[in-house]
Amino acid sequence: MQSKEQWLEKRSQGVGASEMPAVMGVSPYTSQYKLWAHKTRRLGDEIENEDMYWGKKLEHIICDEYALRSERAVQKCGPYDTNVHPDIPYMFATPDALTFRNGDDLGPGDDMGPVEAKMQGRFAQKEWDEGAPLIYQIQLQAQMAVLGTDYGVLCGLVGKRFKSIEIERDDKFIDAMTDQLHEFWDYVANDTPPPMDGLASTARALKRMHPQDNGKTIKLSAEMSGILDGLIETRVLIKSHEEMETLQKNNLVAALKENTFGRLPDGRIISYKTIDVKPEKQPRDGYSYRRMGIKEAKNG
């Protein structure tokens, strides 16, 4: 069994299944650029936060619950057990557990599939009700690709509800995913950053990479002149749009006055409610504010 340090060293040599959503550009947490910065050691390892801590703590409990409800055999995996794709040496998977469709025996030949256990708050319930969240579908497809299995299981404690979703292998998707992985890993191998993007995670990565100035002056390319002009134009456009937004809102507030609701001829309703702030959060005594909302007209 690998130690955590060995596992972290191994991860720098390839891409784990949980990182594949970033490679495909759909992760809400990590951009391609940020992942590239990690793999090229320009960024250190992420500091474990409270959500990550409890997610790891509850993995095995969630897997136990899946075994109980599905009546399938479940074999838990070590937290640092790394599986490598047989043909792609930089594609890894570390599933939380393995399950078997064919009874209780864990021997060879059983229909094995990876199990991925998640803990999420109640605000994620709607997304889970509509099916497996995309980033977890990608993670499981990557695990199936590495392990050579035909299915995988996503199970989770979402709010206070247990959910499990079985996902079948999709070879067309896996082909597209591995194509993007090859392209991304070329950036890592050549120490060349992927194209810049406008994602917040990239901005945070750049701040971490360059937290302080050194007082020096460097020459920038003509391309940077065009980018600076674009930034200035964008700021002017944003300011213009913000002023237009304020103008439209001012017109509505002036029409509503002290009234809570206003109904439009097309059936839409504008609300402008007073929000009372808890005393301990008030910047001054008696502080409150009004918040505007829009309710669409009912069909029919």
PDB file of C-alpha atoms in Angstrom:
ATOM      1  CA  MET A   1       0.000   0.000   0.000  1.00  0.00           C
ATOM      2  CA  GLN A   2       1.275   3.450  -0.926  1.00  0.00           C
ATOM      3  CA  SER A   3       1.822   6.189   1.627  1.00  0.00           C
ATOM      4  CA  LYS A   4       0.149   9.559   1.154  1.00  0.00           C
ATOM      5  CA  GLU A   5       3.487  11.059   0.081  1.00  0.00           C
ATOM      6  CA  GLN A   6       4.000   8.329  -2.543  1.00  0.00           C
ATOM      7  CA  TRP A   7       0.437   8.815  -3.770  1.00  0.00           C
ATOM      8  CA  LEU A   8       0.931  12.579  -4.138  1.00  0.00           C
ATOM      9  CA  GLU A   9       4.179  11.977  -6.026  1.00  0.00           C
ATOM     10  CA  LYS A  10       2.389   9.514  -8.321  1.00  0.00           C
ATOM     11  CA  ARG A  11      -0.445  11.970  -8.980  1.00  0.00           C
ATOM     12  CA  SER A  12       2.037  14.535 -10.265  1.00  0.00           C
ATOM     13  CA  GLN A  13       2.957  12.028 -13.000  1.00  0.00           C
ATOM     14  CA  GLY A  14      -0.530  11.761 -14.427  1.00  0.00           C
ATOM     15  CA  VAL A  15      -4.199  12.698 -14.150  1.00  0.00           C
ATOM     16  CA  GLY A  16      -6.578  11.063 -11.687  1.00  0.00           C
ATOM     17  CA  ALA A  17     -10.205  10.279 -12.477  1.00  0.00           C
ATOM     18  CA  SER A  18     -11.387  13.063 -10.155  1.00  0.00           C
ATOM     19  CA  GLU A  19      -9.283  15.526 -12.188  1.00  0.00           C
ATOM     20  CA  MET A  20     -10.769  14.558 -15.554  1.00  0.00           C
ATOM     21  CA  PRO A  21     -13.630  17.120 -15.324  1.00  0.00           C
ATOM     22  CA  ALA A  22     -10.937  19.828 -15.207  1.00  0.00           C
ATOM     23  CA  VAL A  23      -9.235  18.345 -18.276  1.00  0.00           C
ATOM     24  CA  MET A  24     -12.595  18.490 -20.076  1.00  0.00           C
ATOM     25  CA  GLY A  25     -13.220  22.061 -18.971  1.00  0.00           C
ATOM     26  CA  VAL A  26     -16.357  21.424 -16.909  1.00  0.00           C
ATOM     27  CA  SER A  27     -15.059  21.452 -13.335  1.00  0.00           C
ATOM     28  CA  PRO A  28     -16.512  24.273 -11.200  1.00  0.00           C
ATOM     29  CA  TYR A  29     -13.444  24.078  -8.958  1.00  0.00           C
ATOM     30  CA  THR A  30     -10.401  23.609 -11.191  1.00  0.00           C
ATOM     31  CA  SER A  31      -9.578  24.975 -14.638  1.00  0.00           C
ATOM     32  CA  GLN A  32      -7.224  23.332 -17.123  1.00  0.00           C
ATOM     33  CA  TYR A  33      -4.683  26.037 -16.365  1.00  0.00           C
ATOM     34  CA  LYS A  34      -4.835  25.443 -12.608  1.00  0.00           C
ATOM     35  CA  LEU A  35      -4.487  21.684 -13.101  1.00  0.00           C
ATOM     36  CA  TRP A  36      -1.524  22.251 -15.441  1.00  0.00           C
ATOM     37  CA  ALA A  37       0.099  24.469 -12.789  1.00  0.00           C
ATOM     38  CA  HIS A  38      -0.298  21.659 -10.234  1.00  0.00           C
ATOM     39  CA  LYS A  39       1.121  19.006 -12.555  1.00  0.00           C
ATOM     40  CA  THR A  40       4.121  21.164 -13.478  1.00  0.00           C
ATOM     41  CA  ARG A  41       4.704  21.888  -9.762  1.00  0.00           C
ATOM     42  CA  ARG A  42       4.078  25.595 -10.063  1.00  0.00           C
ATOM     43  CA  LEU A  43       1.347  25.208  -7.449  1.00  0.00           C
ATOM     44  CA  GLY A  44       1.550  23.204  -4.253  1.00  0.00           C
ATOM     45  CA  ASP A  45      -1.036  20.694  -3.091  1.00  0.00           C
ATOM     46  CA  GLU A  46      -4.469  21.927  -2.078  1.00  0.00           C
ATOM     47  CA  ILE A  47      -5.008  22.459   1.638  1.00  0.00           C
ATOM     48  CA  GLU A  48      -7.705  20.097   2.887  1.00  0.00           C
ATOM     49  CA  ASN A  49     -10.824  22.035   3.871  1.00  0.00           C
ATOM     50  CA  GLU A  50     -13.714  20.960   6.108  1.00  0.00           C
ATOM     51  CA  ASP A  51     -15.812  19.599   3.230  1.00  0.00           C
ATOM     52  CA  MET A  52     -12.901  17.522   1.921  1.00  0.00           C
ATOM     53  CA  TYR A  53     -12.158  16.207   5.416  1.00  0.00           C
ATOM     54  CA  TRP A  54     -15.695  15.024   6.087  1.00  0.00           C
ATOM     55  CA  GLY A  55     -16.087  13.712   2.556  1.00  0.00           C
ATOM     56  CA  LYS A  56     -13.141  11.377   3.125  1.00  0.00           C
ATOM     57  CA  LYS A  57     -14.303  10.444   6.633  1.00  0.00           C
ATOM     58  CA  LEU A  58     -17.737   9.395   5.387  1.00  0.00           C
ATOM     59  CA  GLU A  59     -16.667   7.557   2.214  1.00  0.00           C
ATOM     60  CA  HIS A  60     -16.628   4.117   3.810  1.00  0.00           C
ATOM     61  CA  ILE A  61     -19.877   4.724   5.699  1.00  0.00           C
ATOM     62  CA  ILE A  62     -21.593   5.660   2.427  1.00  0.00           C
ATOM     63  CA  CYS A  63     -20.122   2.560   0.752  1.00  0.00           C
ATOM     64  CA  ASP A  64     -21.380   0.394   3.635  1.00  0.00           C
ATOM     65  CA  GLU A  65     -24.856   1.851   3.170  1.00  0.00           C
ATOM     66  CA  TYR A  66     -24.719   1.110  -0.552  1.00  0.00           C
ATOM     67  CA  ALA A  67     -23.775  -2.510   0.194  1.00  0.00           C
ATOM     68  CA  LEU A  68     -26.672  -2.777   2.651  1.00  0.00           C
ATOM     69  CA  ARG A  69     -29.282  -1.315   0.308  1.00  0.00           C
ATOM     70  CA  SER A  70     -28.106  -2.951  -2.911  1.00  0.00           C
ATOM     71  CA  GLU A  71     -27.368  -6.334  -1.301  1.00  0.00           C
ATOM     72  CA  ARG A  72     -24.199  -6.465  -3.367  1.00  0.00           C
ATOM     73  CA  ALA A  73     -20.699  -7.299  -2.257  1.00  0.00           C
ATOM     74  CA  VAL A  74     -18.560  -4.194  -1.805  1.00  0.00           C
ATOM     75  CA  GLN A  75     -14.794  -4.224  -1.409  1.00  0.00           C
ATOM     76  CA  LYS A  76     -13.340  -0.992  -0.039  1.00  0.00           C
ATOM     77  CA  CYS A  77     -10.160   0.402  -1.571  1.00  0.00           C
ATOM     78  CA  GLY A  78      -7.301   2.076   0.240  1.00  0.00           C
ATOM     79  CA  PRO A  79      -7.266   5.882   0.025  1.00  0.00           C
ATOM     80  CA  TYR A  80      -3.937   5.850  -1.820  1.00  0.00           C
ATOM     81  CA  ASP A  81      -4.366   2.739  -4.001  1.00  0.00           C
ATOM     82  CA  THR A  82      -3.649   3.962  -7.534  1.00  0.00           C
ATOM     83  CA  ASN A  83      -4.694   2.049 -10.650  1.00  0.00           C
ATOM     84  CA  VAL A  84      -3.004   2.927 -13.961  1.00  0.00           C
ATOM     85  CA  HIS A  85      -4.599   2.625 -17.404  1.00  0.00           C
ATOM     86  CA  PRO A  86      -2.979  -0.321 -19.253  1.00  0.00           C
ATOM     87  CA  ASP A  87      -2.285   1.786 -22.372  1.00  0.00           C
ATOM     88  CA  ILE A  88      -2.136   5.349 -21.016  1.00  0.00           C
ATOM     89  CA  PRO A  89       0.548   5.592 -18.305  1.00  0.00           C
ATOM     90  CA  TYR A  90      -0.600   9.056 -17.197  1.00  0.00           C
ATOM     91  CA  MET A  91      -4.266   8.119 -16.623  1.00  0.00           C
ATOM     92  CA  PHE A  92      -5.000   7.042 -13.038  1.00  0.00           C
ATOM     93  CA  ALA A  93      -7.967   5.988 -10.916  1.00  0.00           C
ATOM     94  CA  THR A  94      -8.368   5.626  -7.158  1.00  0.00           C
ATOM     95  CA  PRO A  95     -11.947   4.400  -6.605  1.00  0.00           C
ATOM     96  CA  ASP A  96     -13.458   4.481  -3.143  1.00  0.00           C
ATOM     97  CA  ALA A  97     -14.625   0.875  -3.469  1.00  0.00           C
ATOM     98  CA  LEU A  98     -15.436  -1.919  -5.904  1.00  0.00           C
ATOM     99  CA  THR A  99     -18.800  -3.630  -6.169  1.00  0.00           C
ATOM    100  CA  PHE A 100     -19.880  -6.875  -7.808  1.00  0.00           C
ATOM    101  CA  ARG A 101     -23.184  -7.492  -9.568  1.00  0.00           C
ATOM    102  CA  ASN A 102     -23.029 -11.272  -9.253  1.00  0.00           C
ATOM    103  CA  GLY A 103     -23.593 -12.123  -5.633  1.00  0.00           C
ATOM    104  CA  ASP A 104     -21.321 -12.133  -2.622  1.00  0.00           C
ATOM    105  CA  ASP A 105     -18.168 -13.707  -4.042  1.00  0.00           C
ATOM    106  CA  LEU A 106     -15.281 -11.343  -4.662  1.00  0.00           C
ATOM    107  CA  GLY A 107     -13.327 -13.756  -6.825  1.00  0.00           C
ATOM    108  CA  PRO A 108     -12.094 -13.229 -10.389  1.00  0.00           C
ATOM    109  CA  GLY A 109     -14.727 -13.200 -13.103  1.00  0.00           C
ATOM    110  CA  ASP A 110     -17.334 -11.349 -11.111  1.00  0.00           C
ATOM    111  CA  ASP A 111     -18.898  -8.343 -12.847  1.00  0.00           C
ATOM    112  CA  MET A 112     -16.899  -5.654 -11.086  1.00  0.00           C
ATOM    113  CA  GLY A 113     -17.523  -1.908 -11.089  1.00  0.00           C
ATOM    114  CA  PRO A 114     -16.019   1.080  -9.259  1.00  0.00           C
ATOM    115  CA  VAL A 115     -17.998   2.821  -6.529  1.00  0.00           C
ATOM    116  CA  GLU A 116     -17.609   6.546  -5.970  1.00  0.00           C
ATOM    117  CA  ALA A 117     -18.997   7.911  -2.678  1.00  0.00           C
ATOM    118  CA  LYS A 118     -19.887  11.577  -2.241  1.00  0.00           C
ATOM    119  CA  MET A 119     -21.205  13.801   0.524  1.00  0.00           C
ATOM    120  CA  GLN A 120     -23.070  16.947  -0.531  1.00  0.00           C
ATOM    121  CA  GLY A 121     -25.394  19.458   1.078  1.00  0.00           C
ATOM    122  CA  ARG A 122     -29.130  19.731   0.539  1.00  0.00           C
ATOM    123  CA  PHE A 123     -28.687  22.404  -2.124  1.00  0.00           C
ATOM    124  CA  ALA A 124     -27.353  19.681  -4.444  1.00  0.00           C
ATOM    125  CA  GLN A 125     -30.497  17.545  -4.122  1.00  0.00           C
ATOM    126  CA  LYS A 126     -32.188  18.928  -7.248  1.00  0.00           C
ATOM    127  CA  GLU A 127     -29.153  18.178  -9.406  1.00  0.00           C
ATOM    128  CA  TRP A 128     -29.009  14.607  -8.087  1.00  0.00           C
ATOM    129  CA  ASP A 129     -32.762  14.191  -8.611  1.00  0.00           C
ATOM    130  CA  GLU A 130     -32.160  14.894 -12.306  1.00  0.00           C
ATOM    131  CA  GLY A 131     -29.450  12.216 -12.501  1.00  0.00           C
ATOM    132  CA  ALA A 132     -25.774  11.881 -11.725  1.00  0.00           C
ATOM    133  CA  PRO A 133     -24.011  15.276 -11.739  1.00  0.00           C
ATOM    134  CA  LEU A 134     -21.844  15.639 -14.847  1.00  0.00           C
ATOM    135  CA  ILE A 135     -18.511  15.910 -13.043  1.00  0.00           C
ATOM    136  CA  TYR A 136     -19.161  12.603 -11.260  1.00  0.00           C
ATOM    137  CA  GLN A 137     -20.275  10.918 -14.482  1.00  0.00           C
ATOM    138  CA  ILE A 138     -16.934  11.928 -15.995  1.00  0.00           C
ATOM    139  CA  GLN A 139     -15.046  10.661 -12.938  1.00  0.00           C
ATOM    140  CA  LEU A 140     -16.765   7.273 -13.128  1.00  0.00           C
ATOM    141  CA  GLN A 141     -16.246   6.951 -16.889  1.00  0.00           C
ATOM    142  CA  ALA A 142     -12.542   7.605 -16.290  1.00  0.00           C
ATOM    143  CA  GLN A 143     -12.464   4.926 -13.585  1.00  0.00           C
ATOM    144  CA  MET A 144     -14.208   2.453 -15.897  1.00  0.00           C
ATOM    145  CA  ALA A 145     -11.662   3.251 -18.614  1.00  0.00           C
ATOM    146  CA  VAL A 146      -8.737   2.583 -16.270  1.00  0.00           C
ATOM    147  CA  LEU A 147     -10.208  -0.541 -14.674  1.00  0.00           C
ATOM    148  CA  GLY A 148     -11.732  -1.959 -17.877  1.00  0.00           C
ATOM    149  CA  THR A 149     -15.200  -2.327 -16.344  1.00  0.00           C
ATOM    150  CA  ASP A 150     -18.627  -1.986 -17.950  1.00  0.00           C
ATOM    151  CA  TYR A 151     -20.374   0.000 -15.223  1.00  0.00           C
ATOM    152  CA  GLY A 152     -19.802   2.098 -12.154  1.00  0.00           C
ATOM    153  CA  VAL A 153     -21.872   3.275  -9.204  1.00  0.00           C
ATOM    154  CA  LEU A 154     -22.229   6.777  -7.826  1.00  0.00           C
ATOM    155  CA  CYS A 155     -23.643   6.874  -4.320  1.00  0.00           C
ATOM    156  CA  GLY A 156     -23.970   9.792  -2.001  1.00  0.00           C
ATOM    157  CA  LEU A 157     -25.362  11.326   1.135  1.00  0.00           C
ATOM    158  CA  VAL A 158     -27.050  14.393  -0.328  1.00  0.00           C
ATOM    159  CA  GLY A 159     -28.443  16.563   2.429  1.00  0.00           C
ATOM    160  CA  LYS A 160     -29.944  13.870   4.645  1.00  0.00           C
ATOM    161  CA  ARG A 161     -30.911  11.527   1.800  1.00  0.00           C
ATOM    162  CA  PHE A 162     -28.985   8.540   0.491  1.00  0.00           C
ATOM    163  CA  LYS A 163     -28.845   8.141  -3.270  1.00  0.00           C
ATOM    164  CA  SER A 164     -27.207   5.661  -5.622  1.00  0.00           C
ATOM    165  CA  ILE A 165     -27.039   5.781  -9.416  1.00  0.00           C
ATOM    166  CA  GLU A 166     -25.603   3.060 -11.640  1.00  0.00           C
ATOM    167  CA  ILE A 167     -23.857   4.331 -14.769  1.00  0.00           C
ATOM    168  CA  GLU A 168     -23.032   2.217 -17.814  1.00  0.00           C
ATOM    169  CA  ARG A 169     -19.744   2.503 -19.659  1.00  0.00           C
ATOM    170  CA  ASP A 170     -19.839   4.822 -22.688  1.00  0.00           C
ATOM    171  CA  ASP A 171     -16.977   4.015 -25.058  1.00  0.00           C
ATOM    172  CA  LYS A 172     -17.642   6.968 -27.383  1.00  0.00           C
ATOM    173  CA  PHE A 173     -17.426   9.313 -24.431  1.00  0.00           C
ATOM    174  CA  ILE A 174     -14.283   7.612 -23.146  1.00  0.00           C
ATOM    175  CA  ASP A 175     -12.637   8.006 -26.573  1.00  0.00           C
ATOM    176  CA  ALA A 176     -13.428  11.740 -26.584  1.00  0.00           C
ATOM    177  CA  MET A 177     -12.234  12.062 -22.982  1.00  0.00           C
ATOM    178  CA  THR A 178      -8.913  10.334 -23.616  1.00  0.00           C
ATOM    179  CA  ASP A 179      -8.343  12.504 -26.710  1.00  0.00           C
ATOM    180  CA  GLN A 180      -8.632  15.568 -24.482  1.00  0.00           C
ATOM    181  CA  LEU A 181      -6.392  13.939 -21.893  1.00  0.00           C
ATOM    182  CA  HIS A 182      -3.646  13.366 -24.501  1.00  0.00           C
ATOM    183  CA  GLU A 183      -3.896  17.002 -25.576  1.00  0.00           C
ATOM    184  CA  PHE A 184      -3.726  18.221 -21.972  1.00  0.00           C
ATOM    185  CA  TRP A 185      -0.805  15.981 -21.064  1.00  0.00           C
ATOM    186  CA  ASP A 186       1.148  17.333 -24.037  1.00  0.00           C
ATOM    187  CA  TYR A 187       0.945  20.743 -22.341  1.00  0.00           C
ATOM    188  CA  VAL A 188       2.320  19.222 -19.134  1.00  0.00           C
ATOM    189  CA  ALA A 189       5.051  17.201 -20.849  1.00  0.00           C
ATOM    190  CA  ASN A 190       6.188  20.228 -22.875  1.00  0.00           C
ATOM    191  CA  ASP A 191       5.911  22.598 -19.904  1.00  0.00           C
ATOM    192  CA  THR A 192       3.654  24.805 -22.027  1.00  0.00           C
ATOM    193  CA  PRO A 193       0.516  26.323 -20.468  1.00  0.00           C
ATOM    194  CA  PRO A 194      -2.866  25.571 -22.036  1.00  0.00           C
ATOM    195  CA  PRO A 195      -4.768  28.488 -23.598  1.00  0.00           C
ATOM    196  CA  MET A 196      -5.690  31.131 -21.033  1.00  0.00           C
ATOM    197  CA  ASP A 197      -9.306  31.243 -19.854  1.00  0.00           C
ATOM    198  CA  GLY A 198     -11.515  33.581 -17.877  1.00  0.00           C
ATOM    199  CA  LEU A 199     -12.338  31.208 -15.016  1.00  0.00           C
ATOM    200  CA  ALA A 200     -12.122  32.243 -11.367  1.00  0.00           C
ATOM    201  CA  SER A 201     -10.051  29.159 -10.487  1.00  0.00           C
ATOM    202  CA  THR A 202      -7.389  30.277 -12.976  1.00  0.00           C
ATOM    203  CA  ALA A 203      -7.337  33.752 -11.427  1.00  0.00           C
ATOM    204  CA  ARG A 204      -6.882  32.199  -7.966  1.00  0.00           C
ATOM    205  CA  ALA A 205      -4.093  29.960  -9.263  1.00  0.00           C
ATOM    206  CA  LEU A 206      -2.254  32.932 -10.771  1.00  0.00           C
ATOM    207  CA  LYS A 207      -2.545  34.835  -7.487  1.00  0.00           C
ATOM    208  CA  ARG A 208      -1.051  31.891  -5.616  1.00  0.00           C
ATOM    209  CA  MET A 209       1.731  31.501  -8.169  1.00  0.00           C
ATOM    210  CA  HIS A 210       2.677  35.194  -8.114  1.00  0.00           C
ATOM    211  CA  PRO A 211       1.646  36.587  -4.702  1.00  0.00           C
ATOM    212  CA  GLN A 212       4.276  39.377  -4.497  1.00  0.00           C
ATOM    213  CA  ASP A 213       5.962  41.756  -6.944  1.00  0.00           C
ATOM    214  CA  ASN A 214       9.766  42.038  -7.183  1.00  0.00           C
ATOM    215  CA  GLY A 215      10.109  45.687  -8.190  1.00  0.00           C
ATOM    216  CA  LYS A 216      11.544  44.860 -11.635  1.00  0.00           C
ATOM    217  CA  THR A 217      10.398  45.997 -15.104  1.00  0.00           C
ATOM    218  CA  ILE A 218      10.166  43.562 -18.034  1.00  0.00           C
ATOM    219  CA  LYS A 219       9.399  44.048 -21.723  1.00  0.00           C
ATOM    220  CA  LEU A 220       6.011  42.777 -22.896  1.00  0.00           C
ATOM    221  CA  SER A 221       5.049  41.740 -26.425  1.00  0.00           C
ATOM    222  CA  ALA A 222       2.851  43.635 -28.866  1.00  0.00           C
ATOM    223  CA  GLU A 223       0.202  40.979 -28.227  1.00  0.00           C
ATOM    224  CA  MET A 224      -0.016  42.203 -24.638  1.00  0.00           C
ATOM    225  CA  SER A 225      -0.755  45.720 -25.954  1.00  0.00           C
ATOM    226  CA  GLY A 226      -3.835  44.351 -27.692  1.00  0.00           C
ATOM    227  CA  ILE A 227      -4.866  42.458 -24.572  1.00  0.00           C
ATOM    228  CA  LEU A 228      -4.506  45.608 -22.453  1.00  0.00           C
ATOM    229  CA  ASP A 229      -6.664  47.540 -24.941  1.00  0.00           C
ATOM    230  CA  GLY A 230      -9.247  44.762 -24.689  1.00  0.00           C
ATOM    231  CA  LEU A 231      -9.209  44.987 -20.884  1.00  0.00           C
ATOM    232  CA  ILE A 232      -9.755  48.762 -20.980  1.00  0.00           C
ATOM    233  CA  GLU A 233     -12.620  48.401 -23.470  1.00  0.00           C
ATOM    234  CA  THR A 234     -14.193  45.647 -21.373  1.00  0.00           C
ATOM    235  CA  ARG A 235     -14.043  47.790 -18.223  1.00  0.00           C
ATOM    236  CA  VAL A 236     -15.726  50.688 -20.047  1.00  0.00           C
ATOM    237  CA  LEU A 237     -18.413  48.307 -21.339  1.00  0.00           C
ATOM    238  CA  ILE A 238     -18.997  46.827 -17.872  1.00  0.00           C
ATOM    239  CA  LYS A 239     -19.315  50.306 -16.340  1.00  0.00           C
ATOM    240  CA  SER A 240     -21.802  51.287 -19.049  1.00  0.00           C
ATOM    241  CA  HIS A 241     -23.865  48.144 -18.437  1.00  0.00           C
ATOM    242  CA  GLU A 242     -23.779  48.683 -14.663  1.00  0.00           C
ATOM    243  CA  GLU A 243     -25.074  52.238 -15.131  1.00  0.00           C
ATOM    244  CA  MET A 244     -27.814  50.953 -17.444  1.00  0.00           C
ATOM    245  CA  GLU A 245     -28.756  48.290 -14.875  1.00  0.00           C
ATOM    246  CA  THR A 246     -28.995  50.945 -12.149  1.00  0.00           C
ATOM    247  CA  LEU A 247     -31.121  53.151 -14.411  1.00  0.00           C
ATOM    248  CA  GLN A 248     -33.601  50.325 -15.103  1.00  0.00           C
ATOM    249  CA  LYS A 249     -33.778  49.391 -11.422  1.00  0.00           C
ATOM    250  CA  ASN A 250     -34.258  53.036 -10.380  1.00  0.00           C
ATOM    251  CA  ASN A 251     -37.229  53.311 -12.748  1.00  0.00           C
ATOM    252  CA  LEU A 252     -38.839  50.221 -11.216  1.00  0.00           C
ATOM    253  CA  VAL A 253     -38.190  51.359  -7.629  1.00  0.00           C
ATOM    254  CA  ALA A 254     -39.682  54.774  -8.368  1.00  0.00           C
ATOM    255  CA  ALA A 255     -42.793  53.077  -9.765  1.00  0.00           C
ATOM    256  CA  LEU A 256     -43.173  50.637  -6.849  1.00  0.00           C
ATOM    257  CA  LYS A 257     -42.553  53.214  -4.088  1.00  0.00           C
ATOM    258  CA  GLU A 258     -43.349  51.608  -0.707  1.00  0.00           C
ATOM    259  CA  ASN A 259     -45.401  48.788  -2.264  1.00  0.00           C
ATOM    260  CA  THR A 260     -44.191  45.224  -1.872  1.00  0.00           C
ATOM    261  CA  PHE A 261     -45.386  43.864  -5.222  1.00  0.00           C
ATOM    262  CA  GLY A 262     -46.072  45.163  -8.696  1.00  0.00           C
ATOM    263  CA  ARG A 263     -47.913  43.173 -11.379  1.00  0.00           C
ATOM    264  CA  LEU A 264     -47.032  43.774 -15.031  1.00  0.00           C
ATOM    265  CA  PRO A 265     -49.517  43.474 -17.936  1.00  0.00           C
ATOM    266  CA  ASP A 266     -47.791  40.271 -19.128  1.00  0.00           C
ATOM    267  CA  GLY A 267     -48.412  38.610 -15.745  1.00  0.00           C
ATOM    268  CA  ARG A 268     -44.927  38.921 -14.298  1.00  0.00           C
ATOM    269  CA  ILE A 269     -44.677  40.127 -10.705  1.00  0.00           C
ATOM    270  CA  ILE A 270     -41.921  42.322  -9.297  1.00  0.00           C
ATOM    271  CA  SER A 271     -41.307  42.137  -5.550  1.00  0.00           C
ATOM    272  CA  TYR A 272     -39.389  44.718  -3.533  1.00  0.00           C
ATOM    273  CA  LYS A 273     -39.341  43.373  -0.006  1.00  0.00           C
ATOM    274  CA  THR A 274     -37.749  44.729   3.148  1.00  0.00           C
ATOM    275  CA  ILE A 275     -35.082  42.372   4.484  1.00  0.00           C
ATOM    276  CA  ASP A 276     -34.441  42.552   8.223  1.00  0.00           C
ATOM    277  CA  VAL A 277     -30.850  41.805   9.207  1.00  0.00           C
ATOM    278  CA  LYS A 278     -30.015  39.879  12.380  1.00  0.00           C
ATOM    279  CA  PRO A 279     -28.850  42.264  15.133  1.00  0.00           C
ATOM    280  CA  GLU A 280     -25.394  40.689  15.352  1.00  0.00           C
ATOM    281  CA  LYS A 281     -24.870  41.250  11.608  1.00  0.00           C
ATOM    282  CA  GLN A 282     -26.211  44.807  11.431  1.00  0.00           C
ATOM    283  CA  PRO A 283     -23.612  47.459  10.515  1.00  0.00           C
ATOM    284  CA  ARG A 284     -25.727  49.859  12.559  1.00  0.00           C
ATOM    285  CA  ASP A 285     -28.829  49.650  14.781  1.00  0.00           C
ATOM    286  CA  GLY A 286     -32.098  49.130  12.952  1.00  0.00           C
ATOM    287  CA  TYR A 287     -30.397  48.348   9.650  1.00  0.00           C
ATOM    288  CA  SER A 288     -32.529  46.786   6.911  1.00  0.00           C
ATOM    289  CA  TYR A 289     -32.639  46.875   3.123  1.00  0.00           C
ATOM    290  CA  ARG A 290     -35.017  46.091   0.280  1.00  0.00           C
ATOM    291  CA  ARG A 291     -34.368  43.357  -2.282  1.00  0.00           C
ATOM    292  CA  MET A 292     -35.914  43.126  -5.722  1.00  0.00           C
ATOM    293  CA  GLY A 293     -37.178  39.860  -7.154  1.00  0.00           C
ATOM    294  CA  ILE A 294     -38.957  38.809 -10.342  1.00  0.00           C
ATOM    295  CA  LYS A 295     -41.575  36.077 -10.642  1.00  0.00           C
ATOM    296  CA  GLU A 296     -42.376  34.860 -14.128  1.00  0.00           C
ATOM    297  CA  ALA A 297     -45.966  34.659 -15.322  1.00  0.00           C
ATOM    298  CA  LYS A 298     -47.716  31.313 -14.980  1.00  0.00           C
ATOM    299  CA  ASN A 299     -48.356  29.549 -18.270  1.00  0.00           C
ATOM    300  CA  GLY A 300     -51.993  29.393 -19.239  1.00  0.00           C
TER     301      GLY A 300
END
